[in-house]
Coordinates of C-alpha atoms and ligand atoms in Angstrom, one line a residue:
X198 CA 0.2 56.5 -35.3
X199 CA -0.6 60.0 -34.3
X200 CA -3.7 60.5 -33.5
X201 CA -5.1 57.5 -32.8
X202 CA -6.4 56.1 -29.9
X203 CA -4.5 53.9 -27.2
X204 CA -6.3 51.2 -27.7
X205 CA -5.8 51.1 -31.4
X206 CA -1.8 51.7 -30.5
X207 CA -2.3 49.0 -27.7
X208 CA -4.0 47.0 -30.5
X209 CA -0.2 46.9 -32.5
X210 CA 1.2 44.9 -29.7
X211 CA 0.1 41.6 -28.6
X212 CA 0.1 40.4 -24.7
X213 CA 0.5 44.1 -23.2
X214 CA -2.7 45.5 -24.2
X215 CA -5.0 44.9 -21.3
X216 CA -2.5 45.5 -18.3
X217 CA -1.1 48.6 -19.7
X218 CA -4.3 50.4 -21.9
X219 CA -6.0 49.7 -17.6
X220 CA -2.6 51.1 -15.8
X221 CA -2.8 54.6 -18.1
X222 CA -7.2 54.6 -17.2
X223 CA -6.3 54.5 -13.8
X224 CA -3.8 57.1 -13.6
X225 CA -5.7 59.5 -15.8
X226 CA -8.3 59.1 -13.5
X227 CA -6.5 58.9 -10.5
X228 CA -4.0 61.5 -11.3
X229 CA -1.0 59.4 -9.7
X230 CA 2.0 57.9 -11.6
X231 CA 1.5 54.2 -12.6
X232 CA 4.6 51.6 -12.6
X233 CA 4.4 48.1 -14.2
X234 CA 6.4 44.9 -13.5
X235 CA 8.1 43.9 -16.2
X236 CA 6.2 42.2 -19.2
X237 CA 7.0 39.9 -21.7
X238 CA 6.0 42.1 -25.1
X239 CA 6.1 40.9 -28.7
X240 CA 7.4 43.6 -30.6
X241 CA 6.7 43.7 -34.0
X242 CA 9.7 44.1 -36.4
X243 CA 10.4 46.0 -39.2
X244 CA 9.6 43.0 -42.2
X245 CA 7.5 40.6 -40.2
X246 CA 7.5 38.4 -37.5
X247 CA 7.9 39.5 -34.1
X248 CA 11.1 40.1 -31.1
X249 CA 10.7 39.2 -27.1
X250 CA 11.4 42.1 -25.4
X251 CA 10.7 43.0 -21.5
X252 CA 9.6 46.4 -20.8
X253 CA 8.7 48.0 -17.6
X254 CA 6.3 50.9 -17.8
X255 CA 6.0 54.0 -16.0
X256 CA 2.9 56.2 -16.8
X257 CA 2.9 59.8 -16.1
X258 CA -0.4 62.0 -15.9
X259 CA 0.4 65.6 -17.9
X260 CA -1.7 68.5 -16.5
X261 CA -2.9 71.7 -18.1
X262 CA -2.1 75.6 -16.5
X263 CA -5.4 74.6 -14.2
X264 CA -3.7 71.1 -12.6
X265 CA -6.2 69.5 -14.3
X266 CA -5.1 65.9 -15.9
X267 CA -4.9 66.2 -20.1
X268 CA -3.4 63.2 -20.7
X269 CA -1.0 60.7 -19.6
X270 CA 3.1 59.8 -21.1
X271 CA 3.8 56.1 -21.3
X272 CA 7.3 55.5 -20.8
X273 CA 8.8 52.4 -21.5
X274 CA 12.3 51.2 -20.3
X275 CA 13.7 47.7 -22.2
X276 CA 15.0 45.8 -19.9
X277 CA 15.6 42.5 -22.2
X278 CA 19.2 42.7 -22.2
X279 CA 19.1 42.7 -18.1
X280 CA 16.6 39.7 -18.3
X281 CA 18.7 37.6 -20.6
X282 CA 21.9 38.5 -18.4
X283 CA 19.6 37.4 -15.1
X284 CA 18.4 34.3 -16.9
X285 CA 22.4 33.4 -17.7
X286 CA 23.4 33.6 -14.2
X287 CA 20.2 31.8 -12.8
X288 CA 21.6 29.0 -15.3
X289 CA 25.3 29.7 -13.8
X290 CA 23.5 29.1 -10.2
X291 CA 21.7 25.8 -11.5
X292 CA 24.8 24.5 -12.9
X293 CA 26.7 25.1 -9.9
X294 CA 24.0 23.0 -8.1
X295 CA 23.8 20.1 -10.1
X296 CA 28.4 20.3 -11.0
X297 CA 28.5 20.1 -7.0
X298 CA 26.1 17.3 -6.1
X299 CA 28.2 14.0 -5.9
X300 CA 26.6 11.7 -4.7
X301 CA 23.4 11.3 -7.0
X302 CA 22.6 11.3 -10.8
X303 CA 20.9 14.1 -11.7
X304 CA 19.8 15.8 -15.1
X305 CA 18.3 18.7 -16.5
X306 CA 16.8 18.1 -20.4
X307 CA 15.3 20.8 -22.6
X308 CA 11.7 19.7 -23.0
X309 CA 11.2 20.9 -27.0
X310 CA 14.2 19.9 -28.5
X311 CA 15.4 16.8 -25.7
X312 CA 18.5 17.7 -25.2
X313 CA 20.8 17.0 -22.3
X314 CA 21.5 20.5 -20.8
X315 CA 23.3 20.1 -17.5
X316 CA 24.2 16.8 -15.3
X317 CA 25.3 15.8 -11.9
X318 CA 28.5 14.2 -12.4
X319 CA 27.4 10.8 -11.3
X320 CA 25.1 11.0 -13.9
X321 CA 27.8 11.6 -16.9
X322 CA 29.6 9.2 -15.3
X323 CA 26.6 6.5 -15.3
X324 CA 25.7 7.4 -18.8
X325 CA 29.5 7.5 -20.3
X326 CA 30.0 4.1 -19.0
X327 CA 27.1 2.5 -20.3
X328 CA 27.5 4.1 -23.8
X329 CA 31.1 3.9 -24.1
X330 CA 31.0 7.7 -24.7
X331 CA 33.2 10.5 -23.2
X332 CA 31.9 12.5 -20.4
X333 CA 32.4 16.1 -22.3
X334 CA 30.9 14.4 -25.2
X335 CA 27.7 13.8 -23.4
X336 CA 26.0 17.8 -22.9
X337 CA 23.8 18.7 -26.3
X338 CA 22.9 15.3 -26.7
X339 CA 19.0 13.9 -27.5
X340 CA 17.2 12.2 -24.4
X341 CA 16.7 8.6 -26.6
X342 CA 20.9 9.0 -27.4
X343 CA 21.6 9.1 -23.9
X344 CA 19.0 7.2 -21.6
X345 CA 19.9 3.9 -19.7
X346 CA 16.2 3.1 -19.8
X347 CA 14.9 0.3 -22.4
X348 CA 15.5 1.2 -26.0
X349 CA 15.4 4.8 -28.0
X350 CA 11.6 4.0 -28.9
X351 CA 10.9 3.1 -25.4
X352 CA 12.9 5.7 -23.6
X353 CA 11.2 8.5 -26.0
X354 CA 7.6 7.1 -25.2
X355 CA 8.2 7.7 -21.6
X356 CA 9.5 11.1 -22.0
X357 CA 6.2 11.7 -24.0
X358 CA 4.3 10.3 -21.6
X359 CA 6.1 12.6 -18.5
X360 CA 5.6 15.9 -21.5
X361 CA 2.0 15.0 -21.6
X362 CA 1.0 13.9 -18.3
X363 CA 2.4 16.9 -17.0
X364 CA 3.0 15.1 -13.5
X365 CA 6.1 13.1 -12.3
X366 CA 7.1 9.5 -13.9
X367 CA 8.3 7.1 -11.5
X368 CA 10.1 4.2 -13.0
X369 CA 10.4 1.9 -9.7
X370 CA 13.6 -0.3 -10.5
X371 CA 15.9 -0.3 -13.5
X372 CA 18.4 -2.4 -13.6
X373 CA 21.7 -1.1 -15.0
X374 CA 25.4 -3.1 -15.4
X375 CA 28.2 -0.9 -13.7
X376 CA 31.9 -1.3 -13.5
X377 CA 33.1 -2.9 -11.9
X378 CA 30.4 -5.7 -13.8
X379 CA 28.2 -4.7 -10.9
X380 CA 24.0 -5.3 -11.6
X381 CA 22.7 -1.8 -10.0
X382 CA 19.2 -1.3 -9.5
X383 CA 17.9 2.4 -9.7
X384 CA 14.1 4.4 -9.4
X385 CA 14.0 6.9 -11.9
X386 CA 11.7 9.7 -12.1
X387 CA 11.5 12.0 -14.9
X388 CA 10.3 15.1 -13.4
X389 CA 8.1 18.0 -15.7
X390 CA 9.5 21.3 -15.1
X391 CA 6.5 23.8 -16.1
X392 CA 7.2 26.8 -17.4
X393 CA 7.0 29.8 -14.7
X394 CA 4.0 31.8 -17.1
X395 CA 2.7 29.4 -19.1
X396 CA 1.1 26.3 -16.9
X397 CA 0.0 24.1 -19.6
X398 CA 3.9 24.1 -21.3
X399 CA 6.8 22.4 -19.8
X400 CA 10.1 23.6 -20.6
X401 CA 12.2 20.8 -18.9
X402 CA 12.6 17.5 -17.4
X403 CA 14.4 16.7 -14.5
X404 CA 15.4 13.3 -14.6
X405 CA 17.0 11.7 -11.0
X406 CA 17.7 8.0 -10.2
X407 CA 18.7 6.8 -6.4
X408 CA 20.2 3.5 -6.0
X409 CA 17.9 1.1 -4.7
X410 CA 19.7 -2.1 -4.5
X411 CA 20.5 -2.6 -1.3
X412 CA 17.2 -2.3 -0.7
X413 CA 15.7 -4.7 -3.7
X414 CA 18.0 -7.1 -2.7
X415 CA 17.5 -6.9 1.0
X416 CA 13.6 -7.7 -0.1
X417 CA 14.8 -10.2 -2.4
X418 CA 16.5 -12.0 0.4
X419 CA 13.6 -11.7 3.0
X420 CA 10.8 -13.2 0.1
X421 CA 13.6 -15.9 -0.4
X422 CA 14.1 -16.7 3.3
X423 CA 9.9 -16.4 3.6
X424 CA 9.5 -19.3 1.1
X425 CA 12.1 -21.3 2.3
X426 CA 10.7 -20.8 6.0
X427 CA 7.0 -22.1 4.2
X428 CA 8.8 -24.7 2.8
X429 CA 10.1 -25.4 5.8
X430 CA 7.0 -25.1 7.7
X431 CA 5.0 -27.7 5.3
X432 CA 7.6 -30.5 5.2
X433 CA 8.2 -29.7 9.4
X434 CA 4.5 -30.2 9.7
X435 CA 4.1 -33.3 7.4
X436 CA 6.9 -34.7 9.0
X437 CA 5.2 -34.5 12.7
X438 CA 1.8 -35.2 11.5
X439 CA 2.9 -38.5 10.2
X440 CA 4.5 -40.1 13.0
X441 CA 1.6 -38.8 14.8
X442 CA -0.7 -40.2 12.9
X443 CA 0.3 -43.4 13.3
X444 CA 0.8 -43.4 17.2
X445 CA -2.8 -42.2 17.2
X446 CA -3.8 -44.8 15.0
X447 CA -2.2 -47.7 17.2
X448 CA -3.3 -46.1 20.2
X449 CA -6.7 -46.6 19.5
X450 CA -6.3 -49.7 18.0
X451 CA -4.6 -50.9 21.0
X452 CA -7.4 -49.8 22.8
X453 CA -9.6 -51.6 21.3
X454 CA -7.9 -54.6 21.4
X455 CA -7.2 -54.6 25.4
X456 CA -10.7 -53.7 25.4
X457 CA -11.4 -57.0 24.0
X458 CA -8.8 -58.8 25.9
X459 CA -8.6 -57.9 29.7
X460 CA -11.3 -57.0 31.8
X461 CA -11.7 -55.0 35.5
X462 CA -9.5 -52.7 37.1
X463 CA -6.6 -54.1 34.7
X464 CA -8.4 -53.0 31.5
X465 CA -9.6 -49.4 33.3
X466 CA -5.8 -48.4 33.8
X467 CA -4.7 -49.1 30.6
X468 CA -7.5 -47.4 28.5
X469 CA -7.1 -44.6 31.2
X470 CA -3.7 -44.5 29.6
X471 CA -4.4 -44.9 26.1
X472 CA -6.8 -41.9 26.3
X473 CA -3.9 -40.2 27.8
X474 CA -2.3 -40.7 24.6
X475 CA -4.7 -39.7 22.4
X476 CA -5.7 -36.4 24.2
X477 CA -2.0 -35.5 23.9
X478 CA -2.0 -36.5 20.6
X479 CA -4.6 -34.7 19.4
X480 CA -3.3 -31.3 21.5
X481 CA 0.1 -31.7 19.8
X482 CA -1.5 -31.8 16.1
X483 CA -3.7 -28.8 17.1
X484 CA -0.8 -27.0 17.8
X485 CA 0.8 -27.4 13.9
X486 CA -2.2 -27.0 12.6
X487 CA -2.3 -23.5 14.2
X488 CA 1.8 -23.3 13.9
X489 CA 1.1 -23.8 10.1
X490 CA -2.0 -21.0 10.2
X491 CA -0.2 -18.3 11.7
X492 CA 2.9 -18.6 9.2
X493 CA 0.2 -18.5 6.5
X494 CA -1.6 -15.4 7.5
X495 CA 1.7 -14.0 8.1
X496 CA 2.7 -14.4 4.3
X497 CA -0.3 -13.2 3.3
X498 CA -1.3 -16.8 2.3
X499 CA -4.2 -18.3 4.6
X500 CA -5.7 -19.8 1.0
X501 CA -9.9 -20.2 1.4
X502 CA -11.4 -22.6 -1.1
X503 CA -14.7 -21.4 -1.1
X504 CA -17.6 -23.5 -2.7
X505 CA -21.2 -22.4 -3.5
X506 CA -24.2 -23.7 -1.4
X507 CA -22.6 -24.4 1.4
X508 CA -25.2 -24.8 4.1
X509 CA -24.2 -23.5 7.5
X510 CA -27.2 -25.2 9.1
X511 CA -25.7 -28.8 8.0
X512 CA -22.2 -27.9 9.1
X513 CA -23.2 -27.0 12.4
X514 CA -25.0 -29.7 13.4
X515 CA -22.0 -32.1 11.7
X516 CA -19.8 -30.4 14.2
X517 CA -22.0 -31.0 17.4
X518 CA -22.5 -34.5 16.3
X519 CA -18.9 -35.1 16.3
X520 CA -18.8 -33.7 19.6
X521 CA -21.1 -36.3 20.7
X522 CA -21.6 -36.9 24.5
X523 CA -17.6 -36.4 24.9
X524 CA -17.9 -33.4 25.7
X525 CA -19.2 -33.5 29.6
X526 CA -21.6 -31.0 28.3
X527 CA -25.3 -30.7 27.4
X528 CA -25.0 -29.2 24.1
X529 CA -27.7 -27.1 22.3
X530 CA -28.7 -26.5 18.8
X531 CA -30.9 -23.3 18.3
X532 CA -31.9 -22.9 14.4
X533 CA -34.5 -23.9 11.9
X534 CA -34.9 -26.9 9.6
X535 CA -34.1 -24.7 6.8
X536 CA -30.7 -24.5 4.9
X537 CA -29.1 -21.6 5.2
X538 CA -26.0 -21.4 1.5
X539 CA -23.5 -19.5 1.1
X540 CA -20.4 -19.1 -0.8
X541 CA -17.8 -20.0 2.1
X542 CA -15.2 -22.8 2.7
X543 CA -16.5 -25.3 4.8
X544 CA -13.6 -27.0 6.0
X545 CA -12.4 -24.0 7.8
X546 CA -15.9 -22.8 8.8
X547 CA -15.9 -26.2 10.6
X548 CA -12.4 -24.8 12.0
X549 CA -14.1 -22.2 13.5
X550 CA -17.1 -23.8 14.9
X551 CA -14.1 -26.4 16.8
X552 CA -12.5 -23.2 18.1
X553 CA -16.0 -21.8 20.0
X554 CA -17.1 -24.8 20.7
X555 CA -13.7 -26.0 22.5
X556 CA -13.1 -22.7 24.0
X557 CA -16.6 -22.5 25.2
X558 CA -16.0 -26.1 26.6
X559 CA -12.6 -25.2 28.4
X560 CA -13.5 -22.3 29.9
X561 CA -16.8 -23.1 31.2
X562 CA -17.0 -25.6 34.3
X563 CA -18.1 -29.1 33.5
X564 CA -21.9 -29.7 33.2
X565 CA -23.1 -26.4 32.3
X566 CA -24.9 -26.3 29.1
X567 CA -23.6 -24.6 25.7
X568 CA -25.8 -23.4 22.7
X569 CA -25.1 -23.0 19.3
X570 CA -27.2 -21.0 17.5
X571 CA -28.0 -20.1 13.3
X572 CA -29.9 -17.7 12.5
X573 CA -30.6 -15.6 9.0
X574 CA -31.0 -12.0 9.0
X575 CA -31.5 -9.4 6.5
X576 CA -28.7 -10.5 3.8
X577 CA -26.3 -12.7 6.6
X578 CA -26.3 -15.5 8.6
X579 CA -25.8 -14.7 12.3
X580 CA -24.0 -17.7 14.5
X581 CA -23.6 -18.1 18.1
X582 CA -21.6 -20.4 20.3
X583 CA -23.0 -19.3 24.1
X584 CA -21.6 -20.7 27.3
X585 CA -22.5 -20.1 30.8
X586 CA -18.4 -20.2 31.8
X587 CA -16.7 -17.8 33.6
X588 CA -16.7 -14.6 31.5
X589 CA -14.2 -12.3 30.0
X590 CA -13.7 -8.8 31.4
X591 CA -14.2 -6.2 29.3
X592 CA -10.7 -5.3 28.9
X593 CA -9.9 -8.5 27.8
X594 CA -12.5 -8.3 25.2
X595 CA -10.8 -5.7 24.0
X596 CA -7.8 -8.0 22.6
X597 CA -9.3 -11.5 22.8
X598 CA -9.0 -12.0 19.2
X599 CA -5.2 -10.6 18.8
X600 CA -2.5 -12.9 17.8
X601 CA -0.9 -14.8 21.3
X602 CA -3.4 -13.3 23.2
X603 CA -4.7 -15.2 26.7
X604 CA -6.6 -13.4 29.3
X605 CA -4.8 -13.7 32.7
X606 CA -7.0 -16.2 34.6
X607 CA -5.0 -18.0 37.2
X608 CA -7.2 -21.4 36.4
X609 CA -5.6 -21.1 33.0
X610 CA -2.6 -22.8 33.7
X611 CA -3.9 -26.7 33.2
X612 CA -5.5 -25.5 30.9
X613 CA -3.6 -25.7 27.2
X614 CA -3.7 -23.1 23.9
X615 CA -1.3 -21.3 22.5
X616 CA -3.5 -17.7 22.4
X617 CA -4.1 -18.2 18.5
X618 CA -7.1 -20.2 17.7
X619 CA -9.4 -16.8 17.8
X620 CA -7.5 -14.9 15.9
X621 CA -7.3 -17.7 13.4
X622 CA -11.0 -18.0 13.4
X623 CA -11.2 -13.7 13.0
X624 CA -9.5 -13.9 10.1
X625 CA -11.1 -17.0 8.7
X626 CA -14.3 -14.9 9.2
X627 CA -13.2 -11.9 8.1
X628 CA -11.6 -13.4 4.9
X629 CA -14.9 -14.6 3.7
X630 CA -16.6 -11.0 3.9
X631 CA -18.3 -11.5 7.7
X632 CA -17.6 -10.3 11.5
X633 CA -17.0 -12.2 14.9
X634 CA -17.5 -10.3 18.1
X635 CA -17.7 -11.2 21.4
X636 CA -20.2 -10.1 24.2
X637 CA -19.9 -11.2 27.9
X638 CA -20.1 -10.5 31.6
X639 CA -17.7 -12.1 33.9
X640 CA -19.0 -14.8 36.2
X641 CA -21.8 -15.2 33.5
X642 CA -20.7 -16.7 31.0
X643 CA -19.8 -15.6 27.0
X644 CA -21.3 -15.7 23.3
X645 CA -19.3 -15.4 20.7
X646 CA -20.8 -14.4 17.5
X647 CA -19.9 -14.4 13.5
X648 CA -21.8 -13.3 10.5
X649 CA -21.5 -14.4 7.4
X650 CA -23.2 -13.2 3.7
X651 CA -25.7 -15.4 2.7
X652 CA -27.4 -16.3 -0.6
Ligands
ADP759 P1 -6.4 -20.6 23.3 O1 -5.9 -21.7 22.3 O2 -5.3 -20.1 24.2 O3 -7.7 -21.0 23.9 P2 -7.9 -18.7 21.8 O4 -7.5 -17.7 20.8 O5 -8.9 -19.7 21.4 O6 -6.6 -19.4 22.4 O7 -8.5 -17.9 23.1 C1 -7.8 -16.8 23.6 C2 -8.1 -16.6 25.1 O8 -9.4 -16.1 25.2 C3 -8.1 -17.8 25.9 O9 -6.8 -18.0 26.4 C4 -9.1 -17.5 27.0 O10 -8.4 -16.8 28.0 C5 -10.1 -16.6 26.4 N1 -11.3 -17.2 26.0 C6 -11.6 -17.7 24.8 N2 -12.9 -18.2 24.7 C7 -13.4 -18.1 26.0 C8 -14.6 -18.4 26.6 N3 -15.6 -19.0 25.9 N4 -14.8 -18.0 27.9 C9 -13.8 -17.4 28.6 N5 -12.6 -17.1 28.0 C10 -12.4 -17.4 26.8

């Protein structure tokens, strides 16, 4: 070795080169003393092969008779002995952690070799129980041994797959049979624990599991109570719409038939009746059709059946012909002769289109006109239902399509709604890829608008 140069000495060792040949530049040419932290060095031994050792360097300049620098003396203290002794009690420390935490399952596993290193003691107690093993049996053992998850070849592909990915695995529910014959339910994460020097190599996984079946089964009750509650809600709603049905049927039938029968004042009062009847009737079965709506889009569930070439022109004008003359309103059509298709659901565009058109009826005083408008533009259909009513403020615009929502109007008292039919038609609207909006002036009157994407 004598005589050679530091890097060619430097060039013996592996890792320690750089750091240390630039710590002994520096102080040479700095004349100051040089300390390093301590490195990880691979030693080379006497045969072959190599030992870890951790040395700390201190590097000395030497001076001549004149103070100037000659040279420098590396001095190297081995302090591998006090690092294994630090790493023991770091363990100690760990172990104290995981021997004192009680209440959840927790384990450390060497990443090479998968064995079980330390546990929580629910853990060893989880594990002993579900492979009839003793607790004090259970440290040393192999991940696929040991795991409550699936079978060996499953439970080892997931610890791969945590190894590999190098980010946490979250299993969301496991379930697991307990004494006393109890069905658990647990999230497990396996947790890469990277190696303080080395980023790309983990040296363990963390495994922990919390209980989740309170809260699985609290979710499984709720989805339970939901369907029953839909079930419910469809049988309630047959159930009224039949008997309905029929006293609408025999209403106007009745009608018809006094119609026929009497005549004068006599006939007036009891078709004055009968309408009576049938307004009420037909309130009452608006009110489960929107009863049945808002359970729907509260599940999650308001199901479109969309069709292609659906022609919004046609629709609309089916709609105002329906509306006839009833309406003690002029009603308006504004759009062209051509069809304007899409891919939408007509029945519950025609939903919609009732909802305007009835609102813009109610809230608009009798005799004042109200237009409906089509029009296509760039890639949509635009469609208006404009009244000249009495407004809404712009606060009130602000929430008119919320759920239960009715704008404080002292005139609305007689008249009915539940605060839902907008909100049905938003979401009917927005379902199918378009936007509704509103704009008005109070004392002016209101358009409401959706768009739709056209072909
Ligand atoms: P409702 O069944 O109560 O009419 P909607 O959701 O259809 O429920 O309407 C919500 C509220 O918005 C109504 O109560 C009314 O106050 C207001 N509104 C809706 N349309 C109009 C309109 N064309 N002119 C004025 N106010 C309207």
């Amino acid at each position: 070795m004598q005589g050679r140069t530091l890097e060619e000495v430097a060039g013996f060792f592996r890792e320690f080169e750089i750091p240390i040949v630039r710590l002994a530049h520096e102080t040479y040419q700095l004349d100051t003393v040089h300390t390093s932290s301590r490195t990880l060095v691979h030693l080379p031994r006497a045969q072959n092969g190599f030992t870890e050792n951790y040395l700390a360097f201190t590097i000395v300049p030497t001076h001549d008779a004149m103070g100037r620098v000659t040279g420098v003396v590396i001095y190297a203290a081995d302090q591998t002995l006090q690092r294994a002794s630090e790493a023991e009690d770091e363990l100690q420390r760990l172990k104290l952690i995981f021997d004192n935490e009680d209440m959840m399952p927790l384990a450390l596993y060497d990443a090479p070799s998968t064995r079980l290193l330390m546990a929580s003691p629910r853990y060893l107690d989880i594990i002993s129980h579900v492979h009839g093993l003793n607790r004090d049996e259970l440290i040393g053992r192999k991940w696929d041994e040991l795991t409550a998850i699936g079978s060996p070849e499953e439970a080892e592909k997931l610890f791969k797959t945590a190894l590999e990915s190098r980010t946490p695995l979250r299993l969301p529910e496991v379930h697991l049979e307990l004494p006393p014959d109890q069905e658990t339910i647990w999230s497990y994460n396996l947790i890469p624990v990277m190696n303080t020097r080395r980023e790309d190599v983990v040296d363990f996984v963390l495994i922990s599991k919390v209980d989740v079946t309170e809260q699985v089964k609290a979710r499984e009750e709720m989805e339970q109570l939901n369907r029953l509650k839909d079930e419910f809600l469809s049988l309630a709603s047959h159930e009224l719409r039949s008997p309905l049905t029929s006293i609408l049927g025999n209403s106007q039938l009745l009608e018809r038939h006094i119609w026929r029968q009497e005549t004068g004042e006599e006939r007036e009062a009891v078709v004055h009746l009968l309408d009576s009847i049938i307004h009420q009737v037909h309130r009452l079965s608006r009110f489960i059709d929107e009863m049945v709506d808002i359970t729907r889009i509260g599940a999650n569930v308001l199901e479109l059946h969309n069709q292609e070439n659906v022609d919004i022109v046609a629709v609309v004008r089916q709609v105002l012909e329906e509306y006839g003359d009833t309406a003690g309103h002029p009603l308006k059509l504004e759009a062209g002769e051509e069809a304007i298709t899409g891919t939408w659901d007509q029945a519950r565009l025609e939903q919609v289109l009732n909802n305007l058109l009835t609102n813009a009826i109610k809230y608009s005083p009798s005799g004042k006109p109200v237009v409906i408008g089509v029009e296509r533009q760039s890639g949509e259909v635009i469609v208006w239902v404009k009244d000249e009513g009495r407004g809404i403020s712009e606060e009130d615009q602000q929430h008119i399509f919320d759920r239960f929502y009715r704008t404080h109007n002292d005139d609305d008292e007689h008249v009915d709604g539940l605060g839902l039919g907008l909100f049905i038609a938003h979401e009917i609207i927005v379902g199918q890829g378009g936007r509704m909006w509103v704009e008005s002036k109070p004392g002016e009157g209101s358009t409401f608008y959706f768009s739709l994407p056209c072909q």
